[in-house]
Amino acid sequence: MALHKLAIVAVVLGAASLAAAAEAPLRKLAPVPFTDVKFADGFWAPRLETNRTRSIPYNFKMCEDTGRITNFDKAAGKLEGKFEGIFFNDSDLYKVIEGASYALAAHPDPALDKYVDGVIARIAAAQQKDGYLYTFYTVNKTLDKRFTDCRSKHEMYCAGHLFEAAVAHYRATGKRTLLDVACKLADYLDSVFGPDKRHDIEGHPEPELALVKLYEATGQERYLKLAAFFIGEHGHAACGRKLYGEYSQDHKPLAEQDEPVGHAVRAMYFACGGADVAVYTGAPGYMEALRKIWDNVATRKMHITGGVGARHAGEAFGAAYELPNESAYCETCAAIGFALFSQRMFLATGDPKYVDALERVIYNGFLSGVSLDGEKFFYVNPLASRGKHHRQPWFGCACCPVNVVRLLPSLPGYQYAQDDKTIYVNLYVAGTAKVKHKTGEVTLVQETRYPWDGKVKITVSPAKPMTFTLAVRTPGWLEPPTEGDALYRSPAVKDAGYLNMKVSGSSKTDITGDPPGYQRITREWKAGDSFEIEFRMPVRRMYAHPNVKDDVGRVALQRGPVVYCAEGADNGKDLGHFFLPQDAALATEHKADLLGGVTVIKGKAQVRQAEGEAARQADFTAVPYYAWDHREPGPMAVWIAEKPETADARPQPTIAGTSKVTASYVWKADTADAINDQREPKNSADQTIPRLTWWDHLGTKEWVQYDFAKPTKVASVEVYWFDDTGKGSCRTPKSWTLLANVGGQWKPVEGASPCGVEKDKFNKVTFAPVEAAGLRIEVELQPKFSGGILEWKVGGEK
Ligand SMILES: [Zn+2]
């Protein structure tokens, strides 16, 4: 369906004048731009305000403090010095400018406006005469290297973020200062790459979706063509170019792809660019491929939080159903990428399943990425923790904080959409929208306490009486699948669905549609008409597809769109031993003063005891996942055991288990007391249980020791070495010896059998029984490799 795009683009531009209008002939729906939607609710509006008043200034300051801005001054020849940071740091500054521009569009702020103008002037000064802009090569005086390493040097990734920032700034302020820089760079790229020019891909997708935005803002068709060229280059070994493989989605052409592979952020941005090109060009096979890729994410590779990209190694998508909890990667940027991809698929098709996914992401796996105060961030969003994973003020690679900063202020743009006949209500957030619909202007006022309460009232006030359809999304979470192929399912419950659907107070209405999906009301709407609905929000017990082995025997709790987790702060250190039987009653309670105001879930859990002891009961509390890690450090879990055998076993009171562990050094992501937690490894490469490693010490001599609870007569040890050959640089050690603390002195045990370094087994060493206060393992690591231990047992005298 072709839309009245001229009007829509003009709306998006607000004050800015428009050079030319672009039209996406295959995009079914148009969003109602965020500039026409104002949140005034208790959930999102304060977060957008925190983003505006704290996160944006904070992120600019971090860009200043870390040399990200002075890199531009150095490239401009105004400052001496070396390039600071990572080669793609330019992109971080561009992303903050994009976020700041969205904030400016919604909320005039002369001081911020002036600050951004100053930063833009410094960026513009760093641009080369021919349009090239990438401070890493310029400052390093290696401009001759430009585009010699497209696979990994991110010149075009940075360019893409510049284009997005420029379009946002132009639309927010009407100023062309950054847009001119962007166009000059885009023209330069266009002079280098193309069907009759150089063949290569961008290395990290992003310029494609950004070039389409630049095309929409300027009407310059060469930008759309260049975007289509880069998407089309993927998987095509044109002109002898060697393909870069799955990591960069360069293993086969888009039209032949059917699942997301490789680096998760790349894969999602690639899909976004592909969708943008597809709705303009109708490139054969693209939409079919993108539908398959999206379905594969949603039914095989998405965590219940909406997080995607399960693997740390390569920050990548894993295999189907490979959805670990504690070791989940789920980069904040990948969640954002999945949300952006879902929105594009929704606009292309009108299918509300894409909005269901978007909603899942923004309330859970995205929102966890930023602290309540807006100044700490997660890069990695695991679904379980032992208390060592915390939000950080910043990262050397800061892609995630700056991505949060730009997505949050754009969220009002996801609330409504429209086509010639219909206005679509997608998200429930109290506030006001002015929809410039084909039939005339319509003001929509939403009143709701969503996501804590499902009552929604929408007052529909057209400028004059008008006939159109209001399509109201009944969310997928109302009636989740009970079985079948779905990745997450929930048994039917009696108090689900929705209630009290009324139009202007009357329940006798011509409403069509079956939930989940859109309820459609077509009528002549007059000022003050209203639509009311109440979504019931029972606590849902969610289960993963049985192929997700990490979630077998476990349950997750969800209420409305919000996924919950249990934290040590509420449940104590026994949380890992908790199980929540299927008949355990669960109630909700709203706590206005907790974690910024949350509805918590409460009940009684059973606590697994030592063998032979009956389980005991304990109070159980779950809080929204997005709000975890704001109180004292402790364990966290989204997937809770349902049966005693799934809960963590009580450690037996062994010699090792009651010892204090110290080591010469422990890698920050590991823990020393992993080696006496009595969790038996499946093999030496087992990454599902905690470990101690000496990473990143290579080839050194290291030690680890047990101080026993009291002097004990010991006669053997068993050591299970960690080895991640193929993934990392930990190997079994070159050699090791065992020492005993006898009378305050460490000396080698006597009569020891050989100290083995075999993989995939406990290496048992026996020695002459000795009364000791502790034992110490001294290792010599293999040259150039590190090493570690998964479990270390100690045997007494038999
Ligand atoms: Zn990131």
mmCIF file with all atom_site columns, N, CA, C and O in Angstrom, residues 554-582:
data_model
loop_
_atom_site.group_PDB
_atom_site.id
_atom_site.type_symbol
_atom_site.label_atom_id
_atom_site.label_alt_id
_atom_site.label_comp_id
_atom_site.label_asym_id
_atom_site.label_entity_id
_atom_site.label_seq_id
_atom_site.pdbx_PDB_ins_code
_atom_site.Cartn_x
_atom_site.Cartn_y
_atom_site.Cartn_z
_atom_site.occupancy
_atom_site.B_iso_or_equiv
_atom_site.pdbx_formal_charge
_atom_site.auth_seq_id
_atom_site.auth_comp_id
_atom_site.auth_asym_id
_atom_site.auth_atom_id
_atom_site.pdbx_PDB_model_num
ATOM 1   N N  . ARG A 1 554 ? 12.662 -25.807 35.008 1.00 0.00 ? 554 ARG A N  1
ATOM 2   C CA . ARG A 1 554 ? 12.680 -24.462 35.578 1.00 0.00 ? 554 ARG A CA 1
ATOM 3   C C  . ARG A 1 554 ? 11.499 -23.643 35.059 1.00 0.00 ? 554 ARG A C  1
ATOM 4   O O  . ARG A 1 554 ? 10.970 -23.900 33.988 1.00 0.00 ? 554 ARG A O  1
ATOM 5   N N  . VAL A 1 555 ? 11.141 -22.639 35.825 1.00 0.00 ? 555 VAL A N  1
ATOM 6   C CA . VAL A 1 555 ? 10.016 -21.779 35.477 1.00 0.00 ? 555 VAL A CA 1
ATOM 7   C C  . VAL A 1 555 ? 10.480 -20.322 35.561 1.00 0.00 ? 555 VAL A C  1
ATOM 8   O O  . VAL A 1 555 ? 11.331 -19.979 36.388 1.00 0.00 ? 555 VAL A O  1
ATOM 9   N N  . ALA A 1 556 ? 9.945  -19.508 34.668 1.00 0.00 ? 556 ALA A N  1
ATOM 10  C CA . ALA A 1 556 ? 10.173 -18.066 34.758 1.00 0.00 ? 556 ALA A CA 1
ATOM 11  C C  . ALA A 1 556 ? 8.823  -17.410 35.028 1.00 0.00 ? 556 ALA A C  1
ATOM 12  O O  . ALA A 1 556 ? 7.780  -17.952 34.662 1.00 0.00 ? 556 ALA A O  1
ATOM 13  N N  . LEU A 1 557 ? 8.850  -16.272 35.679 1.00 0.00 ? 557 LEU A N  1
ATOM 14  C CA . LEU A 1 557 ? 7.601  -15.583 35.996 1.00 0.00 ? 557 LEU A CA 1
ATOM 15  C C  . LEU A 1 557 ? 7.484  -14.327 35.138 1.00 0.00 ? 557 LEU A C  1
ATOM 16  O O  . LEU A 1 557 ? 8.444  -13.575 34.968 1.00 0.00 ? 557 LEU A O  1
ATOM 17  N N  . GLN A 1 558 ? 6.291  -14.141 34.601 1.00 0.00 ? 558 GLN A N  1
ATOM 18  C CA . GLN A 1 558 ? 6.036  -12.969 33.780 1.00 0.00 ? 558 GLN A CA 1
ATOM 19  C C  . GLN A 1 558 ? 4.666  -12.431 34.151 1.00 0.00 ? 558 GLN A C  1
ATOM 20  O O  . GLN A 1 558 ? 3.731  -13.176 34.416 1.00 0.00 ? 558 GLN A O  1
ATOM 21  N N  . ARG A 1 559 ? 4.565  -11.126 34.187 1.00 0.00 ? 559 ARG A N  1
ATOM 22  C CA . ARG A 1 559 ? 3.266  -10.500 34.441 1.00 0.00 ? 559 ARG A CA 1
ATOM 23  C C  . ARG A 1 559 ? 3.124  -9.349  33.456 1.00 0.00 ? 559 ARG A C  1
ATOM 24  O O  . ARG A 1 559 ? 3.972  -8.453  33.436 1.00 0.00 ? 559 ARG A O  1
ATOM 25  N N  . GLY A 1 560 ? 2.082  -9.394  32.630 1.00 0.00 ? 560 GLY A N  1
ATOM 26  C CA . GLY A 1 560 ? 2.016  -8.425  31.548 1.00 0.00 ? 560 GLY A CA 1
ATOM 27  C C  . GLY A 1 560 ? 3.262  -8.604  30.689 1.00 0.00 ? 560 GLY A C  1
ATOM 28  O O  . GLY A 1 560 ? 3.694  -9.737  30.437 1.00 0.00 ? 560 GLY A O  1
ATOM 29  N N  . PRO A 1 561 ? 3.881  -7.515  30.267 1.00 0.00 ? 561 PRO A N  1
ATOM 30  C CA . PRO A 1 561 ? 5.081  -7.652  29.444 1.00 0.00 ? 561 PRO A CA 1
ATOM 31  C C  . PRO A 1 561 ? 6.362  -7.816  30.259 1.00 0.00 ? 561 PRO A C  1
ATOM 32  O O  . PRO A 1 561 ? 7.435  -7.963  29.680 1.00 0.00 ? 561 PRO A O  1
ATOM 33  N N  . VAL A 1 562 ? 6.244  -7.791  31.574 1.00 0.00 ? 562 VAL A N  1
ATOM 34  C CA . VAL A 1 562 ? 7.438  -7.723  32.423 1.00 0.00 ? 562 VAL A CA 1
ATOM 35  C C  . VAL A 1 562 ? 7.876  -9.121  32.869 1.00 0.00 ? 562 VAL A C  1
ATOM 36  O O  . VAL A 1 562 ? 7.094  -9.862  33.467 1.00 0.00 ? 562 VAL A O  1
ATOM 37  N N  . VAL A 1 563 ? 9.128  -9.439  32.580 1.00 0.00 ? 563 VAL A N  1
ATOM 38  C CA . VAL A 1 563 ? 9.738  -10.697 33.016 1.00 0.00 ? 563 VAL A CA 1
ATOM 39  C C  . VAL A 1 563 ? 10.420 -10.449 34.356 1.00 0.00 ? 563 VAL A C  1
ATOM 40  O O  . VAL A 1 563 ? 11.063 -9.413  34.553 1.00 0.00 ? 563 VAL A O  1
ATOM 41  N N  . TYR A 1 564 ? 10.269 -11.393 35.271 1.00 0.00 ? 564 TYR A N  1
ATOM 42  C CA . TYR A 1 564 ? 10.778 -11.224 36.632 1.00 0.00 ? 564 TYR A CA 1
ATOM 43  C C  . TYR A 1 564 ? 12.036 -12.033 36.894 1.00 0.00 ? 564 TYR A C  1
ATOM 44  O O  . TYR A 1 564 ? 12.376 -12.947 36.151 1.00 0.00 ? 564 TYR A O  1
ATOM 45  N N  . CYS A 1 565 ? 12.711 -11.666 37.965 1.00 0.00 ? 565 CYS A N  1
ATOM 46  C CA . CYS A 1 565 ? 13.841 -12.450 38.441 1.00 0.00 ? 565 CYS A CA 1
ATOM 47  C C  . CYS A 1 565 ? 13.804 -12.437 39.962 1.00 0.00 ? 565 CYS A C  1
ATOM 48  O O  . CYS A 1 565 ? 13.119 -11.616 40.571 1.00 0.00 ? 565 CYS A O  1
ATOM 49  N N  . ALA A 1 566 ? 14.535 -13.367 40.560 1.00 0.00 ? 566 ALA A N  1
ATOM 50  C CA . ALA A 1 566 ? 14.661 -13.378 42.015 1.00 0.00 ? 566 ALA A CA 1
ATOM 51  C C  . ALA A 1 566 ? 16.086 -12.983 42.357 1.00 0.00 ? 566 ALA A C  1
ATOM 52  O O  . ALA A 1 566 ? 17.033 -13.417 41.697 1.00 0.00 ? 566 ALA A O  1
ATOM 53  N N  . GLU A 1 567 ? 16.235 -12.128 43.361 1.00 0.00 ? 567 GLU A N  1
ATOM 54  C CA . GLU A 1 567 ? 17.559 -11.650 43.768 1.00 0.00 ? 567 GLU A CA 1
ATOM 55  C C  . GLU A 1 567 ? 17.857 -12.038 45.203 1.00 0.00 ? 567 GLU A C  1
ATOM 56  O O  . GLU A 1 567 ? 16.948 -12.117 46.052 1.00 0.00 ? 567 GLU A O  1
ATOM 57  N N  . GLY A 1 568 ? 19.149 -12.171 45.482 1.00 0.00 ? 568 GLY A N  1
ATOM 58  C CA . GLY A 1 568 ? 19.581 -12.442 46.845 1.00 0.00 ? 568 GLY A CA 1
ATOM 59  C C  . GLY A 1 568 ? 19.126 -11.356 47.811 1.00 0.00 ? 568 GLY A C  1
ATOM 60  O O  . GLY A 1 568 ? 18.830 -11.637 48.975 1.00 0.00 ? 568 GLY A O  1
ATOM 61  N N  . ALA A 1 569 ? 19.042 -10.124 47.317 1.00 0.00 ? 569 ALA A N  1
ATOM 62  C CA . ALA A 1 569 ? 18.650 -9.017  48.194 1.00 0.00 ? 569 ALA A CA 1
ATOM 63  C C  . ALA A 1 569 ? 17.298 -9.264  48.852 1.00 0.00 ? 569 ALA A C  1
ATOM 64  O O  . ALA A 1 569 ? 17.052 -8.822  49.974 1.00 0.00 ? 569 ALA A O  1
ATOM 65  N N  . ASP A 1 570 ? 16.400 -9.976  48.167 1.00 0.00 ? 570 ASP A N  1
ATOM 66  C CA . ASP A 1 570 ? 15.091 -10.294 48.746 1.00 0.00 ? 570 ASP A CA 1
ATOM 67  C C  . ASP A 1 570 ? 15.045 -11.697 49.332 1.00 0.00 ? 570 ASP A C  1
ATOM 68  O O  . ASP A 1 570 ? 14.281 -11.947 50.267 1.00 0.00 ? 570 ASP A O  1
ATOM 69  N N  . ASN A 1 571 ? 15.816 -12.601 48.739 1.00 0.00 ? 571 ASN A N  1
ATOM 70  C CA . ASN A 1 571 ? 15.633 -14.026 49.041 1.00 0.00 ? 571 ASN A CA 1
ATOM 71  C C  . ASN A 1 571 ? 16.782 -14.650 49.828 1.00 0.00 ? 571 ASN A C  1
ATOM 72  O O  . ASN A 1 571 ? 16.701 -15.807 50.214 1.00 0.00 ? 571 ASN A O  1
ATOM 73  N N  . GLY A 1 572 ? 17.850 -13.895 50.012 1.00 0.00 ? 572 GLY A N  1
ATOM 74  C CA . GLY A 1 572 ? 18.965 -14.423 50.791 1.00 0.00 ? 572 GLY A CA 1
ATOM 75  C C  . GLY A 1 572 ? 19.888 -15.286 49.952 1.00 0.00 ? 572 GLY A C  1
ATOM 76  O O  . GLY A 1 572 ? 19.646 -15.543 48.773 1.00 0.00 ? 572 GLY A O  1
ATOM 77  N N  . LYS A 1 573 ? 20.956 -15.750 50.609 1.00 0.00 ? 573 LYS A N  1
ATOM 78  C CA . LYS A 1 573 ? 21.978 -16.467 49.850 1.00 0.00 ? 573 LYS A CA 1
ATOM 79  C C  . LYS A 1 573 ? 21.568 -17.890 49.506 1.00 0.00 ? 573 LYS A C  1
ATOM 80  O O  . LYS A 1 573 ? 22.230 -18.563 48.728 1.00 0.00 ? 573 LYS A O  1
ATOM 81  N N  . ASP A 1 574 ? 20.434 -18.362 50.054 1.00 0.00 ? 574 ASP A N  1
ATOM 82  C CA . ASP A 1 574 ? 19.943 -19.700 49.743 1.00 0.00 ? 574 ASP A CA 1
ATOM 83  C C  . ASP A 1 574 ? 19.206 -19.771 48.411 1.00 0.00 ? 574 ASP A C  1
ATOM 84  O O  . ASP A 1 574 ? 18.729 -20.836 48.034 1.00 0.00 ? 574 ASP A O  1
ATOM 85  N N  . LEU A 1 575 ? 19.099 -18.649 47.714 1.00 0.00 ? 575 LEU A N  1
ATOM 86  C CA . LEU A 1 575 ? 18.280 -18.583 46.502 1.00 0.00 ? 575 LEU A CA 1
ATOM 87  C C  . LEU A 1 575 ? 18.524 -19.754 45.554 1.00 0.00 ? 575 LEU A C  1
ATOM 88  O O  . LEU A 1 575 ? 17.582 -20.317 45.004 1.00 0.00 ? 575 LEU A O  1
ATOM 89  N N  . GLY A 1 576 ? 19.781 -20.119 45.368 1.00 0.00 ? 576 GLY A N  1
ATOM 90  C CA . GLY A 1 576 ? 20.094 -21.226 44.454 1.00 0.00 ? 576 GLY A CA 1
ATOM 91  C C  . GLY A 1 576 ? 19.461 -22.543 44.864 1.00 0.00 ? 576 GLY A C  1
ATOM 92  O O  . GLY A 1 576 ? 19.279 -23.435 44.038 1.00 0.00 ? 576 GLY A O  1
ATOM 93  N N  . HIS A 1 577 ? 19.128 -22.681 46.136 1.00 0.00 ? 577 HIS A N  1
ATOM 94  C CA . HIS A 1 577 ? 18.529 -23.927 46.627 1.00 0.00 ? 577 HIS A CA 1
ATOM 95  C C  . HIS A 1 577 ? 17.002 -23.871 46.601 1.00 0.00 ? 577 HIS A C  1
ATOM 96  O O  . HIS A 1 577 ? 16.325 -24.803 47.001 1.00 0.00 ? 577 HIS A O  1
ATOM 97  N N  . PHE A 1 578 ? 16.461 -22.735 46.160 1.00 0.00 ? 578 PHE A N  1
ATOM 98  C CA . PHE A 1 578 ? 15.004 -22.568 46.106 1.00 0.00 ? 578 PHE A CA 1
ATOM 99  C C  . PHE A 1 578 ? 14.410 -23.414 44.983 1.00 0.00 ? 578 PHE A C  1
ATOM 100 O O  . PHE A 1 578 ? 15.000 -23.554 43.923 1.00 0.00 ? 578 PHE A O  1
ATOM 101 N N  . PHE A 1 579 ? 13.213 -23.928 45.222 1.00 0.00 ? 579 PHE A N  1
ATOM 102 C CA . PHE A 1 579 ? 12.388 -24.397 44.103 1.00 0.00 ? 579 PHE A CA 1
ATOM 103 C C  . PHE A 1 579 ? 10.953 -23.974 44.374 1.00 0.00 ? 579 PHE A C  1
ATOM 104 O O  . PHE A 1 579 ? 10.534 -23.823 45.523 1.00 0.00 ? 579 PHE A O  1
ATOM 105 N N  . LEU A 1 580 ? 10.248 -23.754 43.262 1.00 0.00 ? 580 LEU A N  1
ATOM 106 C CA . LEU A 1 580 ? 8.929  -23.147 43.333 1.00 0.00 ? 580 LEU A CA 1
ATOM 107 C C  . LEU A 1 580 ? 7.932  -24.154 42.768 1.00 0.00 ? 580 LEU A C  1
ATOM 108 O O  . LEU A 1 580 ? 7.695  -24.182 41.560 1.00 0.00 ? 580 LEU A O  1
ATOM 109 N N  . PRO A 1 581 ? 7.367  -25.014 43.625 1.00 0.00 ? 581 PRO A N  1
ATOM 110 C CA . PRO A 1 581 ? 6.464  -26.055 43.109 1.00 0.00 ? 581 PRO A CA 1
ATOM 111 C C  . PRO A 1 581 ? 5.326  -25.451 42.294 1.00 0.00 ? 581 PRO A C  1
ATOM 112 O O  . PRO A 1 581 ? 4.933  -24.302 42.521 1.00 0.00 ? 581 PRO A O  1
ATOM 113 N N  . GLN A 1 582 ? 4.792  -26.255 41.368 1.00 0.00 ? 582 GLN A N  1
ATOM 114 C CA . GLN A 1 582 ? 3.766  -25.730 40.455 1.00 0.00 ? 582 GLN A CA 1
ATOM 115 C C  . GLN A 1 582 ? 2.533  -25.228 41.188 1.00 0.00 ? 582 GLN A C  1
ATOM 116 O O  . GLN A 1 582 ? 1.829  -24.369 40.691 1.00 0.00 ? 582 GLN A O  1
#
